[in-house]
Structure formats: structure tokens, C-alpha cells
mmCIF file of C-alpha atoms in Angstrom:
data_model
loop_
_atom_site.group_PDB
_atom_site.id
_atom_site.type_symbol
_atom_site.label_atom_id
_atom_site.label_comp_id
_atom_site.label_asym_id
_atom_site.label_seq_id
_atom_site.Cartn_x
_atom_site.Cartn_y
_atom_site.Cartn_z
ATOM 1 C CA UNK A 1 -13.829 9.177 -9.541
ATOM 2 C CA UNK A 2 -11.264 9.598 -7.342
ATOM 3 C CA UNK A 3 -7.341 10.678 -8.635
ATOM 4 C CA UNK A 4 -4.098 10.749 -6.932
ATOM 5 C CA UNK A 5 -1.622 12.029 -9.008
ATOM 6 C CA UNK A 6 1.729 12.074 -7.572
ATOM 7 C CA UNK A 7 4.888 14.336 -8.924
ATOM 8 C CA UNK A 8 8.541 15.518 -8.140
ATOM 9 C CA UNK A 9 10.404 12.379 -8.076
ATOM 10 C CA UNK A 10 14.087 11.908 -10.195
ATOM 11 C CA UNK A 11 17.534 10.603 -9.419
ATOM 12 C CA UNK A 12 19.786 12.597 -6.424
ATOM 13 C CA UNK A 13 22.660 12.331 -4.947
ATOM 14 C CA UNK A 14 23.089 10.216 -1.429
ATOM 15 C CA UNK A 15 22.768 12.842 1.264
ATOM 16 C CA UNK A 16 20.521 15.333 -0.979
ATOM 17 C CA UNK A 17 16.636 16.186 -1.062
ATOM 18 C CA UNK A 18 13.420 15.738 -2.821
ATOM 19 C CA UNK A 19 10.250 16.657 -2.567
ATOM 20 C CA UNK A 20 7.422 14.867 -3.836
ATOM 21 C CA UNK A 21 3.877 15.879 -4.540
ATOM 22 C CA UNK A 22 0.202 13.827 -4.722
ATOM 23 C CA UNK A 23 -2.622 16.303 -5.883
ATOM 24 C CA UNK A 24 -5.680 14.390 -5.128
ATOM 25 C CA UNK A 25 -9.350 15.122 -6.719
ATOM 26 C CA UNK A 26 -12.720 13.160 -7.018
ATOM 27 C CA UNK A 27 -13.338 13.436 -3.159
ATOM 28 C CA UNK A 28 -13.135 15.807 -0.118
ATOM 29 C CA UNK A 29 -9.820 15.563 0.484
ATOM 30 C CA UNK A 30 -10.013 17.686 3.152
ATOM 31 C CA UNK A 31 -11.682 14.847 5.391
ATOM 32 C CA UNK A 32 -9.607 12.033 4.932
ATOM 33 C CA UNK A 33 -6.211 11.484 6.376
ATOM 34 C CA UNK A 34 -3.399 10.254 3.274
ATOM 35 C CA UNK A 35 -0.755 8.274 3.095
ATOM 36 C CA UNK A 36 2.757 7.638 1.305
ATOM 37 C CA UNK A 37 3.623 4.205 0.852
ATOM 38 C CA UNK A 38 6.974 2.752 -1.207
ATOM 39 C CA UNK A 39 8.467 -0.274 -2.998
ATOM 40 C CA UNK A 40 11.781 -0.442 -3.544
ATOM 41 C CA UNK A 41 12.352 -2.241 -7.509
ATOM 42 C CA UNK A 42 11.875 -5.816 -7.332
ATOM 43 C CA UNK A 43 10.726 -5.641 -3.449
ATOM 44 C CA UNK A 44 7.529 -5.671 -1.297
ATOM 45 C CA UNK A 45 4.933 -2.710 -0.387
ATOM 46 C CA UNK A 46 6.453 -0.259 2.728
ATOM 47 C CA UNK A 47 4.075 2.674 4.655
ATOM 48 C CA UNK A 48 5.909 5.269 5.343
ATOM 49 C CA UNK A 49 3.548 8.087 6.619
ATOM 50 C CA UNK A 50 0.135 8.978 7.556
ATOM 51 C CA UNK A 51 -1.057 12.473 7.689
ATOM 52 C CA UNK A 52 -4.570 13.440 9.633
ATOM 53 C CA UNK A 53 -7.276 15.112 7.395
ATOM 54 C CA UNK A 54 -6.432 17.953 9.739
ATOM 55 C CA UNK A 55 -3.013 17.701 9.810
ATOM 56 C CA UNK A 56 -3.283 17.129 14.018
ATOM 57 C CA UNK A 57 -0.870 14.279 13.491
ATOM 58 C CA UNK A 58 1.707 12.433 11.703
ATOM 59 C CA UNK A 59 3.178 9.503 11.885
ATOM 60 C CA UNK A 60 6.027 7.812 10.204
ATOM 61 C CA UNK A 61 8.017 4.417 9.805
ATOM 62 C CA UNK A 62 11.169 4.020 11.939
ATOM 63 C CA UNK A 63 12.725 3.738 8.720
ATOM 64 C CA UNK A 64 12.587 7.623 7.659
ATOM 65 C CA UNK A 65 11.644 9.189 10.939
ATOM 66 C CA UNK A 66 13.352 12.292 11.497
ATOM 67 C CA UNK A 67 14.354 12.731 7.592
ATOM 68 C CA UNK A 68 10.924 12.835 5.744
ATOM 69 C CA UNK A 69 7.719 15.041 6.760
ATOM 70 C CA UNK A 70 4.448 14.299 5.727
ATOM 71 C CA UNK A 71 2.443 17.547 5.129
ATOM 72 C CA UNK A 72 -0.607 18.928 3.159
ATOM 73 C CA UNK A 73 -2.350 21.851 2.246
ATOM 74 C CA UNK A 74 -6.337 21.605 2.073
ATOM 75 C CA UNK A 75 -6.851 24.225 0.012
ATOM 76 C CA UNK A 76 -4.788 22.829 -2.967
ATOM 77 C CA UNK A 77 -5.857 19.498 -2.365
ATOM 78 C CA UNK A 78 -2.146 18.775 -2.087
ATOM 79 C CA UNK A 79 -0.420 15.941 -0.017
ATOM 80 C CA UNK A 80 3.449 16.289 -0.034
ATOM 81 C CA UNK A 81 6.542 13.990 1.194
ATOM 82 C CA UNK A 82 9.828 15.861 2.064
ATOM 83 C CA UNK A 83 12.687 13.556 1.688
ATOM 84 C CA UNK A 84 15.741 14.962 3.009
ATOM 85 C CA UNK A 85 19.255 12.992 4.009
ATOM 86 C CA UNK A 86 18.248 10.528 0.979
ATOM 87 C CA UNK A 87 20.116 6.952 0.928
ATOM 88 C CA UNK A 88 20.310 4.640 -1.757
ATOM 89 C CA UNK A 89 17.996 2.549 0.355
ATOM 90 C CA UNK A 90 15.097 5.178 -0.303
ATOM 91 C CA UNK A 91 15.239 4.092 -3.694
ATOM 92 C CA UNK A 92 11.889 3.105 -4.608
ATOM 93 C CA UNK A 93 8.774 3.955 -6.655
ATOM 94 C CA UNK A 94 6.239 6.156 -3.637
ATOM 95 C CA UNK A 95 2.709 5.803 -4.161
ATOM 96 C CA UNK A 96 0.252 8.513 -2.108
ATOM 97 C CA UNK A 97 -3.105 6.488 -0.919
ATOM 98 C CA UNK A 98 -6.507 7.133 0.196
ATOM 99 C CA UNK A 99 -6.342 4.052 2.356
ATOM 100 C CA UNK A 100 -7.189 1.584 1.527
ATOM 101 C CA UNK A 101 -8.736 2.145 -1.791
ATOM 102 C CA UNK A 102 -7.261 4.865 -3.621
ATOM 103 C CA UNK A 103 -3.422 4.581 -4.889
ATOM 104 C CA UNK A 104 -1.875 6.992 -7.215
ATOM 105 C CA UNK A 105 0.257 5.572 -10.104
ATOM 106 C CA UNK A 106 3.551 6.296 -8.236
ATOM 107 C CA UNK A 107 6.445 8.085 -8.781
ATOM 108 C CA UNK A 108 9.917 6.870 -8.937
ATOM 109 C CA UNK A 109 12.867 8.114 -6.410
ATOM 110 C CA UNK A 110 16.677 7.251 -7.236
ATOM 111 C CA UNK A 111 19.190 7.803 -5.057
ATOM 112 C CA UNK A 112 22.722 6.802 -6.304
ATOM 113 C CA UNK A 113 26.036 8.806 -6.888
ATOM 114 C CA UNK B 1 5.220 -3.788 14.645
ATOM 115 C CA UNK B 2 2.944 -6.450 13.873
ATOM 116 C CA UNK B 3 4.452 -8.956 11.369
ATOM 117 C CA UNK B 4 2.457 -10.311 8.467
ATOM 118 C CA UNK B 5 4.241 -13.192 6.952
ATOM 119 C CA UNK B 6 2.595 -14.711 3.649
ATOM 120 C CA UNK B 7 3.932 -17.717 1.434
ATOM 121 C CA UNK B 8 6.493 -16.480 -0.937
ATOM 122 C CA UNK B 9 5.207 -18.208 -4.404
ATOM 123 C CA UNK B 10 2.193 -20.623 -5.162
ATOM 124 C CA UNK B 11 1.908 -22.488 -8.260
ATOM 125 C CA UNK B 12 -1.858 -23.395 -9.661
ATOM 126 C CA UNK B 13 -3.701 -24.653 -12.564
ATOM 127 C CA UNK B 14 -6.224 -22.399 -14.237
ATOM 128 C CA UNK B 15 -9.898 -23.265 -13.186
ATOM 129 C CA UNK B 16 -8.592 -24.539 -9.978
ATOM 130 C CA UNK B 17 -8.974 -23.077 -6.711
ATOM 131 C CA UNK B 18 -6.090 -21.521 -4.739
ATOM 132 C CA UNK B 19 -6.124 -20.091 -1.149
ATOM 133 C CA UNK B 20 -3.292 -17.581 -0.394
ATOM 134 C CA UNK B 21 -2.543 -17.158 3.636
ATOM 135 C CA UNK B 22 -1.296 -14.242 5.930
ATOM 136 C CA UNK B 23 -0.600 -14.715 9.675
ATOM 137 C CA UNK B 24 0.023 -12.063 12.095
ATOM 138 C CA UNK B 25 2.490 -11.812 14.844
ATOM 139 C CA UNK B 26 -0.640 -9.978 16.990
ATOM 140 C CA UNK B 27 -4.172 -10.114 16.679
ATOM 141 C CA UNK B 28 -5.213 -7.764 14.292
ATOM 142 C CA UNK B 29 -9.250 -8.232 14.481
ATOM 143 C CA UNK B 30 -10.548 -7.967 10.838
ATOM 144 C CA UNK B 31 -8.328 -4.859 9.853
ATOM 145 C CA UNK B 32 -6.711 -6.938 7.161
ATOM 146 C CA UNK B 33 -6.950 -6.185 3.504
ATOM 147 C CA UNK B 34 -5.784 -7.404 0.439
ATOM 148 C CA UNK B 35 -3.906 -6.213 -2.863
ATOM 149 C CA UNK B 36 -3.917 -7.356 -6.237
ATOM 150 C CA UNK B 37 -0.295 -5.721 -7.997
ATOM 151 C CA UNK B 38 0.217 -6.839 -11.689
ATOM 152 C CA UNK B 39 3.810 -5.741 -13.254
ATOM 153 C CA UNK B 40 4.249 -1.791 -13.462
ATOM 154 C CA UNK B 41 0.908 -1.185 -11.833
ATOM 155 C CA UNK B 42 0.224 0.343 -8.393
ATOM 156 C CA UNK B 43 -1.791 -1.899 -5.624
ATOM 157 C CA UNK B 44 -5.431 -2.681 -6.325
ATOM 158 C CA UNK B 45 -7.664 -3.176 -3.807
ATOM 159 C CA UNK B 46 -9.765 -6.470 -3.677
ATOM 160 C CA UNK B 47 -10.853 -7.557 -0.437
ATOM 161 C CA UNK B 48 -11.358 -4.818 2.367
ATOM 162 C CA UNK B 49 -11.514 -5.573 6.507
ATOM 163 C CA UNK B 50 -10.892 -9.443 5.929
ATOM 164 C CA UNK B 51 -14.136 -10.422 4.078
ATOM 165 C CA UNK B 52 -15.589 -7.386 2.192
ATOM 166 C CA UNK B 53 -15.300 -7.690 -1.703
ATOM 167 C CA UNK B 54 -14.471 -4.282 -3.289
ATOM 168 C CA UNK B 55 -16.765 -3.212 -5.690
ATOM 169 C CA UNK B 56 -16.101 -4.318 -8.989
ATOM 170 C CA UNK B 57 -14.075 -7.253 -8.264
ATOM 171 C CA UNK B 58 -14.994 -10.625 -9.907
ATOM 172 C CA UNK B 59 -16.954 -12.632 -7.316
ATOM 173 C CA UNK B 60 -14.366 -15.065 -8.039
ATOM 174 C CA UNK B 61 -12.278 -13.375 -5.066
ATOM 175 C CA UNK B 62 -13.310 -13.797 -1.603
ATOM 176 C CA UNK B 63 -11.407 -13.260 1.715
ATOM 177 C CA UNK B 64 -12.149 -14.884 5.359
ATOM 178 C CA UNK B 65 -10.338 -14.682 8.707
ATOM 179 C CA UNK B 66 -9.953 -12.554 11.955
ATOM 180 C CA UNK B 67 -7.551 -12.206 14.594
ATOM 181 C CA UNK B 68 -3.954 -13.692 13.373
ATOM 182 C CA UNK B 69 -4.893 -15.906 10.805
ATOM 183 C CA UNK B 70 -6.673 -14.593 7.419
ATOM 184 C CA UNK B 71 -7.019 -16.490 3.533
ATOM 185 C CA UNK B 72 -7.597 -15.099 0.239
ATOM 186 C CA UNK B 73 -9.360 -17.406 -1.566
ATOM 187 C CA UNK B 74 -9.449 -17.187 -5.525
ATOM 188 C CA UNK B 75 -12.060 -19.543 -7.436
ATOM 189 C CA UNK B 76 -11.456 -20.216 -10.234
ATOM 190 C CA UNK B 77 -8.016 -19.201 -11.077
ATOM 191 C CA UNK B 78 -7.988 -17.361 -14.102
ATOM 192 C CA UNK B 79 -5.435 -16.122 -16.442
ATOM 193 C CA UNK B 80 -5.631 -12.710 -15.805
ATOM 194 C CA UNK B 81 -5.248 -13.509 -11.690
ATOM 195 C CA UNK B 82 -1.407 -13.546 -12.280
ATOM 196 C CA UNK B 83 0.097 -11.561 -9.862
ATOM 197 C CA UNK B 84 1.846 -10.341 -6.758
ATOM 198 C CA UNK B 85 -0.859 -10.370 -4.115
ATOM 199 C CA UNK B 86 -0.130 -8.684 -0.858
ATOM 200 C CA UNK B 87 -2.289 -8.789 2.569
ATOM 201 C CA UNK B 88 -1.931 -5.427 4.870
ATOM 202 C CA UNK B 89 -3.110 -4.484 8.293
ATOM 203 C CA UNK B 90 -4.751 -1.140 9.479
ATOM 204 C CA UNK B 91 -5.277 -2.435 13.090
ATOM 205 C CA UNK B 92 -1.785 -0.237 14.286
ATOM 206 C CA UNK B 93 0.398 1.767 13.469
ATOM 207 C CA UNK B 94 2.924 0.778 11.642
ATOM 208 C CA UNK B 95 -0.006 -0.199 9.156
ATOM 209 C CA UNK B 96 2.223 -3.184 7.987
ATOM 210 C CA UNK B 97 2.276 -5.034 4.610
ATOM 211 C CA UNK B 98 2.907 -8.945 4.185
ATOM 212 C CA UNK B 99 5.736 -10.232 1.882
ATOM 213 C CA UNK B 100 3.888 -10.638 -0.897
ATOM 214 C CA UNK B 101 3.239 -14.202 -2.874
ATOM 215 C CA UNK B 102 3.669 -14.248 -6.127
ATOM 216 C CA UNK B 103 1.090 -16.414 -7.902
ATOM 217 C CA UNK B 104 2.130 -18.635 -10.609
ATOM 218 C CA UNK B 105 0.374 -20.798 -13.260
ATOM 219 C CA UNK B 106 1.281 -24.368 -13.714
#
């Protein structure tokens, strides 16, 4: 059975950063590319970033390119998000996926003074 | 970025049959899936490159469509089908995610 168990998210400041973990199990992670995906409260679904099973490329949303980075490491079976230069408009509960099957339960990010 | 644009809310009686659309600003082929979300859950899968049923979903659910113009069809409508269903492409990056309609009993 695959898992997706995401961790690290909390309330911070405007301007500050967070990094958020998705430690996946049940499959070979290591050959299959992952992805972060949000939804801010009350809103719609948003991808955000895709990650290569090999890490050869990334790719992100206009909407946090150049302030998050999607990266893993293989041998922890470990997908993380790096959020930096947070706005209150990155509020929003982040869900890693095995697309397009396999969500984690989320975890929530607040970003307010 | 390839729009997907879905009907905000649809109403329905239970053990009637309801059809929820997405359209796409771009042909998308059949890289279109759809999610079930109930309140405080994460996505579920149910209907995988337009018209493939994920396993373990009631037969009840079936999906059709290719290009711009897709339909998830629910029949019949039961309780437990309330919820925030959302259609998604994988065709390009940005993998983009319809609006969402919220399905409503009558």
C-alpha cells in the first residue's frame, strides 16, 4: 500500500521560510517523479512542482517560481518543498502526490503576521 | 496554461443521474482525470486518462471524452457522492486543475 506522509508545516511570518517534508513508502519511490500540489482554505486544487524520479528536472508554477525548490533524496525515500519569501497567499494545506493516484493527507502552511 | 473550466455547483436528486463537465482551453487528448474531495480529506482518485475507472470505485462512476471536452458521469447519485469533484490535466505542464463543482442534493 502505498503512503505519503507529509510533515513540517506551521504558521510564519510574511517574508520567512518553511520547509516541508513527504516521506513516501509502499512503492519504489526511486522511479517515479512526485509532486506538491496546494489548496488554499475554502479554494480549488493548485500544482505547484514536479520533481523527476532522478531529480534531472523540476518544474514549478509561475506562482512560486524562484521562491520554492522541489528536491528529494532517494535514499530516504524523502520528497521535500522549500518555501522561502512566504506570502499570505501561500497559505494553504500542500499535499505531496504520486500522480495521479497517490495523495498524502496534507499538511497545513500559514502565513500571517 | 491550459484552462479547465467546470460548472461551479449542480443540484440532483438521489437515484438520479448527474453528468459533471470540464472543457479545456487546448486539446488535451485523454490526459484528463478526475477527483472525488469530501470535507477535510485529500483528493481521491476516480476516473484516470478520461475513461479508466480506478480500482475500487463503485461502477456507479464512469468518465468519457477526449480532446477539449470531457463528462463525469455519476449513476445513480448516492448519498455518500456529496462532494467537491475536480477534473485535472496531465497533457502539459502546468498540469492544471478545473474549478471544482460542488455537488449538491436536492
Amino acid at each position: 500500500e502505498v503512503q505519503l506522509v507529509e510533515s513540517g508545516g506551521g504558521l510564519v511570518k510574511p517574508g520567512s521560510s518553511l520547509k516541508l517534508s513527504c516521506v513516501a513508502s509502499g512503492f519504489t519511490f526511486s522511479s517515479y517523479g512526485m509532486h506538491w500540489i496546494r489548496q488554499a482554505p475554502k479554494k480549488g486544487l493548485e500544482w505547484i512542482a514536479l520533481i523527476y524520479y532522478d531529480s534531472s528536472n523540476k518544474y514549478y508554477a509561475d506562482s512560486v517560481k524562484g521562491r520554492f525548490t522541489i528536491s528529494r533524496d532517494n535514499s530516504k525515500n524523502t520528497l521535500y518543498l522549500e518555501m522561502n519569501s512566504l506570502r499570505s497567499e501561500d497559505t494553504a494545506m500542500y499535499y505531496c502526490a504520486k500522480h495521479p493516484r497517490d495523495w498524502g493527507q496534507g499538511v497545513m502552511v500559514t502565513v500571517s503576521s | 496554461d491550459t484552462v479547465l473550466t467546470q460548472s461551479p455547483a449542480l443540484a440532483v436528486s438521489l437515484g438520479q443521474r448527474v453528468t459533471i463537465s470540464c472543457r479545456a482551453s487546448k486539446s488535451v487528448s485523454t490526459y484528463m482525470h478526475w477527483y472525488q474531495q469530501k470535507s477535510g480529506q485529500q483528493p481521491k482518485l476516480l476516473i484516470y486518462s478520461a475513461s479508466n475507472l480506478e480500482s475500487g470505485v463503485p461502477s456507479r462512476f464512469s468518465g468519457s471524452g477526449s480532446g477539449t471536452d470531457f463528462t463525469l458521469t455519476i449513476d445513480p447519485v448516492e448519498a455518500d457522492d456529496i462532494a467537491n469533484y475536480y477534473c485535472q490535466q496531465s497533457n502539459e505542464l502546468p498540469f492544471t486543475f478545473g474549478s471544482g463543482t460542488k455537488l449538491e442534493i436536492k
